[in-house]
Tab-separated table of C-alpha atoms and ligand atoms in Angstrom:
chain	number	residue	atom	x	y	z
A	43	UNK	CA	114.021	70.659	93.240
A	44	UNK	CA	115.099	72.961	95.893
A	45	UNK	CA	115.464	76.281	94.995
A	46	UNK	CA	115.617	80.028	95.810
A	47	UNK	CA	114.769	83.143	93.980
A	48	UNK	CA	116.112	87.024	95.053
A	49	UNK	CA	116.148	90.252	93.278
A	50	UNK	CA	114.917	93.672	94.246
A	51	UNK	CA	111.648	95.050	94.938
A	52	UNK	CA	109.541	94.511	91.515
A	53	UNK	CA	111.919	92.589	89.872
A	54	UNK	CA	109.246	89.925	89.335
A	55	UNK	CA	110.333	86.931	91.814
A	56	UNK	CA	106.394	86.838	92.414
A	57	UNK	CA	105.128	86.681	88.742
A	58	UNK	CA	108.024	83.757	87.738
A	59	UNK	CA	107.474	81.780	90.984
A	60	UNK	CA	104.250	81.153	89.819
A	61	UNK	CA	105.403	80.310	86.695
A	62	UNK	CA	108.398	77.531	87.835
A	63	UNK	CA	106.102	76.965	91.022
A	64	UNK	CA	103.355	74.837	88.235
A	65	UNK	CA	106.921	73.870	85.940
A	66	UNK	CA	108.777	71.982	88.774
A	67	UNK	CA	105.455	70.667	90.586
A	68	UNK	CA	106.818	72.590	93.922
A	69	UNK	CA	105.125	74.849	96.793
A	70	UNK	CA	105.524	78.572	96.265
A	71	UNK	CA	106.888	79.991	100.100
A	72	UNK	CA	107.284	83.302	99.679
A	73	UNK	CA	107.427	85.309	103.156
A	74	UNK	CA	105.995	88.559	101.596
A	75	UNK	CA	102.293	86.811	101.420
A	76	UNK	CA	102.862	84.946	104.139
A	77	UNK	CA	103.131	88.164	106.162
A	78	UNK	CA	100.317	89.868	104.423
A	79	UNK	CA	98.138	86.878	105.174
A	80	UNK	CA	99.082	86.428	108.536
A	81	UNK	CA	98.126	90.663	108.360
A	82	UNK	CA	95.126	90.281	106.742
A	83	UNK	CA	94.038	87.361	109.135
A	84	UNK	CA	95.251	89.906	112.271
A	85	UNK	CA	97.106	87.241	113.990
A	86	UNK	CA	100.104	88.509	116.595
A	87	UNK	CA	102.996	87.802	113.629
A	88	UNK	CA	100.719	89.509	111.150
A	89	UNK	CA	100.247	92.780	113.833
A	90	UNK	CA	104.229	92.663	114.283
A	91	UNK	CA	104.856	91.918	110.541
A	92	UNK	CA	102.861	94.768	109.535
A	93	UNK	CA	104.792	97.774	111.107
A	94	UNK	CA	107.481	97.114	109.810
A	95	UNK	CA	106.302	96.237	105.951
A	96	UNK	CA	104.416	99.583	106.005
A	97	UNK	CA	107.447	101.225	106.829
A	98	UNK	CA	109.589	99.577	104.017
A	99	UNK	CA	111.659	97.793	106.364
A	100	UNK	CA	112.261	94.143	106.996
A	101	UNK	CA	110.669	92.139	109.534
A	102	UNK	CA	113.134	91.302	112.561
A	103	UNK	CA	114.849	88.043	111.711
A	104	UNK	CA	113.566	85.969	114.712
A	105	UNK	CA	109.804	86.730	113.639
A	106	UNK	CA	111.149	85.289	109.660
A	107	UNK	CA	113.658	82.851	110.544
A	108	UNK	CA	111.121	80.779	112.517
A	109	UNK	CA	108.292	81.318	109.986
A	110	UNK	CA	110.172	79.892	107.444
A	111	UNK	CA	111.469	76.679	109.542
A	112	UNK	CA	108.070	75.576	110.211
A	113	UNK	CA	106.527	76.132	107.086
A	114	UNK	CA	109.892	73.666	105.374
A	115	UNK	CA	109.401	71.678	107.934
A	116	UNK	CA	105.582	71.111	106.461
A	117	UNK	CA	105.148	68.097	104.320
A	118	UNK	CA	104.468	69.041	100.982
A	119	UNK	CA	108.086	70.467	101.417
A	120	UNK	CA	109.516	66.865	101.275
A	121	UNK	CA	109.486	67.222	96.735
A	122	UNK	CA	111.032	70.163	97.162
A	123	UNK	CA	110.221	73.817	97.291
A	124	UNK	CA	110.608	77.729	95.852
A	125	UNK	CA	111.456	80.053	98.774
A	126	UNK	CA	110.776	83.670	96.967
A	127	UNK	CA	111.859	86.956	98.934
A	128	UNK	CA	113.850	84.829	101.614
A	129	UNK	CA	116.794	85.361	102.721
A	130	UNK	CA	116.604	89.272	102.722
A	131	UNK	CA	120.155	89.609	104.643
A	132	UNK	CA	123.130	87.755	105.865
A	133	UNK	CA	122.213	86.865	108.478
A	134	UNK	CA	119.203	84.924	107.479
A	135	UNK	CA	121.387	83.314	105.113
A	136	UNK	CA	123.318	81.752	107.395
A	137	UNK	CA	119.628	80.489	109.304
A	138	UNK	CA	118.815	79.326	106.062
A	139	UNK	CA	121.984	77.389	105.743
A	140	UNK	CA	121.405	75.709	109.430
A	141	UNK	CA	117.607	75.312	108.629
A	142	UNK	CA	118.574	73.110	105.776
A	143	UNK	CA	121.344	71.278	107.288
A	144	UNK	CA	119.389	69.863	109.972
A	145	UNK	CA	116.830	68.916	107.338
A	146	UNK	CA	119.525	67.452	105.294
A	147	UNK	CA	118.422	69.274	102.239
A	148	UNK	CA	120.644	70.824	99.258
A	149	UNK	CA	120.051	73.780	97.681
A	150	UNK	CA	119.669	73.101	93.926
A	151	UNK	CA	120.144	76.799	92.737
A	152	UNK	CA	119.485	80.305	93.991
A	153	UNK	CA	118.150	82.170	91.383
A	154	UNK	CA	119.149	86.006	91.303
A	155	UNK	CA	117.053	88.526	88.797
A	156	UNK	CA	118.957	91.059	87.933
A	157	UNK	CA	117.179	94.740	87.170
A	158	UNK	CA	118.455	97.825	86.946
A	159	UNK	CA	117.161	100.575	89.754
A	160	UNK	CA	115.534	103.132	86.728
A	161	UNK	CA	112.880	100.791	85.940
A	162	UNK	CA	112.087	99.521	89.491
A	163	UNK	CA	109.696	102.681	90.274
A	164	UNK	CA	107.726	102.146	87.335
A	165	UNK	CA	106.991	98.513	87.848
A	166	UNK	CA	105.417	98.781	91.571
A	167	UNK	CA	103.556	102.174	91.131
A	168	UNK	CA	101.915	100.100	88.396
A	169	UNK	CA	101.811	96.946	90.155
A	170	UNK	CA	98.231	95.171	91.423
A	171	UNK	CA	97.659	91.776	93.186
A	172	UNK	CA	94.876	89.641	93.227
A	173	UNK	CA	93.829	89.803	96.576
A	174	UNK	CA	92.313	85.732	96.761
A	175	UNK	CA	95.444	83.982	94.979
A	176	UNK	CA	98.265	86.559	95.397
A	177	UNK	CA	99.070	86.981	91.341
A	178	UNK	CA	101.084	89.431	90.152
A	179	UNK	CA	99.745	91.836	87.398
A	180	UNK	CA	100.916	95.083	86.079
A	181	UNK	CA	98.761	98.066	84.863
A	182	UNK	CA	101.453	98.847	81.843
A	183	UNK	CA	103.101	95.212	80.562
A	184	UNK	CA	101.062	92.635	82.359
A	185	UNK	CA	97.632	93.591	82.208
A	186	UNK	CA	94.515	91.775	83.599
A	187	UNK	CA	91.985	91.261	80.664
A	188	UNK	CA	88.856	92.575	82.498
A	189	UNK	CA	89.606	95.391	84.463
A	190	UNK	CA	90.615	94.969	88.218
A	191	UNK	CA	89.904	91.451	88.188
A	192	UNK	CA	92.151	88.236	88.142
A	193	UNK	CA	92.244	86.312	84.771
A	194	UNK	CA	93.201	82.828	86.697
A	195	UNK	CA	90.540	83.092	89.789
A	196	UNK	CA	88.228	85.907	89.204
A	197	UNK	CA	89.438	87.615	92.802
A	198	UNK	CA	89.620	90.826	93.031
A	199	UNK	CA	92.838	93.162	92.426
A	200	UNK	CA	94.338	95.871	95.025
A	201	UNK	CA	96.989	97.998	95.379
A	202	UNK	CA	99.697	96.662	97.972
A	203	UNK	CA	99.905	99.287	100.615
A	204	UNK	CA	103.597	99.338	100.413
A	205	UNK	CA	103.898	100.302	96.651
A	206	UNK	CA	104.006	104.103	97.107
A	207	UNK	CA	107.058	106.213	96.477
A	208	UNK	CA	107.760	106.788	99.666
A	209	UNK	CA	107.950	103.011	100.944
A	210	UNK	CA	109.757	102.258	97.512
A	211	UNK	CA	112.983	104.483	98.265
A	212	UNK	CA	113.455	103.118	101.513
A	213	UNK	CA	112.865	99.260	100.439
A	214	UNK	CA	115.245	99.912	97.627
A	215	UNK	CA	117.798	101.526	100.089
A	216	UNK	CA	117.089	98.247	102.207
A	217	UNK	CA	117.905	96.069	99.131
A	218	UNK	CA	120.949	97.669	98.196
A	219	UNK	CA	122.882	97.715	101.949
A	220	UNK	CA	121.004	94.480	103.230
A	221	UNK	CA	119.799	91.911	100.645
A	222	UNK	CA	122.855	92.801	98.028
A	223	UNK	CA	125.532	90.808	100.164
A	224	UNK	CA	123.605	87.208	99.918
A	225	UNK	CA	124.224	86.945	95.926
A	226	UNK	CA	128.379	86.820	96.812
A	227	UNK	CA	127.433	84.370	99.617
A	228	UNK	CA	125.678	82.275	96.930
A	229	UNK	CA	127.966	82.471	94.267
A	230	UNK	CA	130.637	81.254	96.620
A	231	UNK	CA	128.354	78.014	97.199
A	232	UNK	CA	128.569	77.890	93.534
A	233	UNK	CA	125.009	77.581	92.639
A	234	UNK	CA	124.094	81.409	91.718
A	235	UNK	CA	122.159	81.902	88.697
A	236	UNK	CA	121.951	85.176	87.180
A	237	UNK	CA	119.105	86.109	85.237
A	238	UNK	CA	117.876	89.449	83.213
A	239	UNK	CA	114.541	90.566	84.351
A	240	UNK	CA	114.138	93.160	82.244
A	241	UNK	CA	112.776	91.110	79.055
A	242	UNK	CA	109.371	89.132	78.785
A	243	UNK	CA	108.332	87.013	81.359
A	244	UNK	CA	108.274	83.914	79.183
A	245	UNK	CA	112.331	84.653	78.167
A	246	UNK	CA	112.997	84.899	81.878
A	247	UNK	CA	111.441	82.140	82.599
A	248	UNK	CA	112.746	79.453	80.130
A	249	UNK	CA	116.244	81.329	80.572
A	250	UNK	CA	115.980	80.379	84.440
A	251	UNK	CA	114.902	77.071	83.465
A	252	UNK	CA	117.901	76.170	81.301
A	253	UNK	CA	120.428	77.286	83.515
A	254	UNK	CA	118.736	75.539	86.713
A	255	UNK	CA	118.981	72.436	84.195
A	256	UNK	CA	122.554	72.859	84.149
A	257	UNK	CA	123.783	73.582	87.479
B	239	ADP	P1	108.992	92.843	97.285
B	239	ADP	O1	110.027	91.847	96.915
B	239	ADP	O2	108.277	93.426	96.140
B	239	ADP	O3	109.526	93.909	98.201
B	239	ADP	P2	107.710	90.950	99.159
B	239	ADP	O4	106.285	90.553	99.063
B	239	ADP	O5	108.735	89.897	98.941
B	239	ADP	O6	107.832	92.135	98.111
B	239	ADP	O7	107.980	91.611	100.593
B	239	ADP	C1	107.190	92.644	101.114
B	239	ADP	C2	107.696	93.098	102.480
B	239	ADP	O8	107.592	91.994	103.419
B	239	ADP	C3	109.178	93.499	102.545
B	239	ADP	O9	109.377	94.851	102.180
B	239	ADP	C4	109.496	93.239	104.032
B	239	ADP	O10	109.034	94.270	104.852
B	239	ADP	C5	108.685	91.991	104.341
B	239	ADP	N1	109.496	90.770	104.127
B	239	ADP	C6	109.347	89.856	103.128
B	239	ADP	N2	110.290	88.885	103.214
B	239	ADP	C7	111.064	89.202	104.294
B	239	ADP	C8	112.215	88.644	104.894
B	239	ADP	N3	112.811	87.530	104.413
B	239	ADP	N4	112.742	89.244	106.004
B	239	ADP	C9	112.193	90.340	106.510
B	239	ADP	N5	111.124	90.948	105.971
B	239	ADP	C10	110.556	90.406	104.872
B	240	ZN	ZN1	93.672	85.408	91.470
């Protein structure tokens, strides 16, 4: 199974990759964590990565595009994969498009989750992440059951740096005039699926599911 997921800033691509990550028996590549590792491990991507994501704005497309090649070009790749917060514009689109072509791969869906912008605020101010295995919790509908700690490892939970106000506005703006264009290109590959984010994870989930099932 080879399949995307998009949708704005805290629309939960994170929480259900996990989810269909463990259903489908694919790798998780989402470029958010591989930046924050890569920033978190100080390497030179990580140190270019960073002043950008602290800013709300996207890494330059050279710096992603070639991220993402190598890491599909990995082997655990070869049953398939779940690419989560890539592409982020047109342009990387298109790279994706050329990536897979030369790896002779098909795109099984491209799952879009659709939320509208009132609730987005809420959901990252009250966002934490497990800083060992990168899970997604939320202060207000997804709570951890012990108190700043992960249910699945035991790691322990942080803020993301990038989940204030401020950054929020500007990586909404960024979503709106950037990452909004890709769903038409997808639809017109005929293999967009659109899915309601705002309901419980589990209904997202199996509703993503079925409609993967019948593309
Ligand atoms: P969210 O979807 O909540 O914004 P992510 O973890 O997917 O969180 O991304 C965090 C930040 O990492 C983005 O705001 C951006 O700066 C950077 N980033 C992630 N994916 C990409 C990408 N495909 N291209 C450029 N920058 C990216
Ligand atoms: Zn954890």
């Amino acid at each position: 199974m080879h399949l995307l997921i998009m949708g704005a800033p805290g629309s939960g691509k994170g929480t259900c990759a996990v989810e269909l990550k463990s259903y489908y028996s694919i790798p998780h590549i989402s470029t958010g964590e591989i930046f924050r590792k890569a920033i978190a491990n100080k390497t030179k991507t990580g140190l270019i990565a960073q002043s950008y994501i602290d800013k709300g704005q996207l890494v330059p497309d050279e710096v992603t595009n070639e991220i993402v090649k190598e890491r599909l070009m990995e082997s655990d790749c070869k049953k398939g994969f779940l690419l989560d917060g890539f592409p982020r514009n047109l342009d990387q689109a298109y790279a994706l498009s050329k990536i897979l072509k030369e790896l002779n791969i098909k795109l099984d869906a491209a799952i879009n989750l659709q939320i509208e912008d009132k609730y987005i605020e809420q959901r990252i101010i009250n966002r934490r992440m497990c800083e060992n295995c990168g899970r997604g919790y939320n202060l207000i509908s997804l709570k951890p059951k012990n108190e700043g700690i992960c249910d699945v490892c035991g790691g322990k939970l942080y803020q993301r740096k990038d989940d204030t106000i401020e950054t929020i506005d500007k990586r909404l703006v960024v979503y709106n005039t950037q990452t909004k264009p890709i769903i038409a290109y997808y639809k017109k590959l005929g293999i967009l699926i659109d899915v309601d984010s705002n309901q419980e994870i589990e209904k997202v989930v199996s509703e993503i599911i079925n409609k993967v099932k019948e593309k």
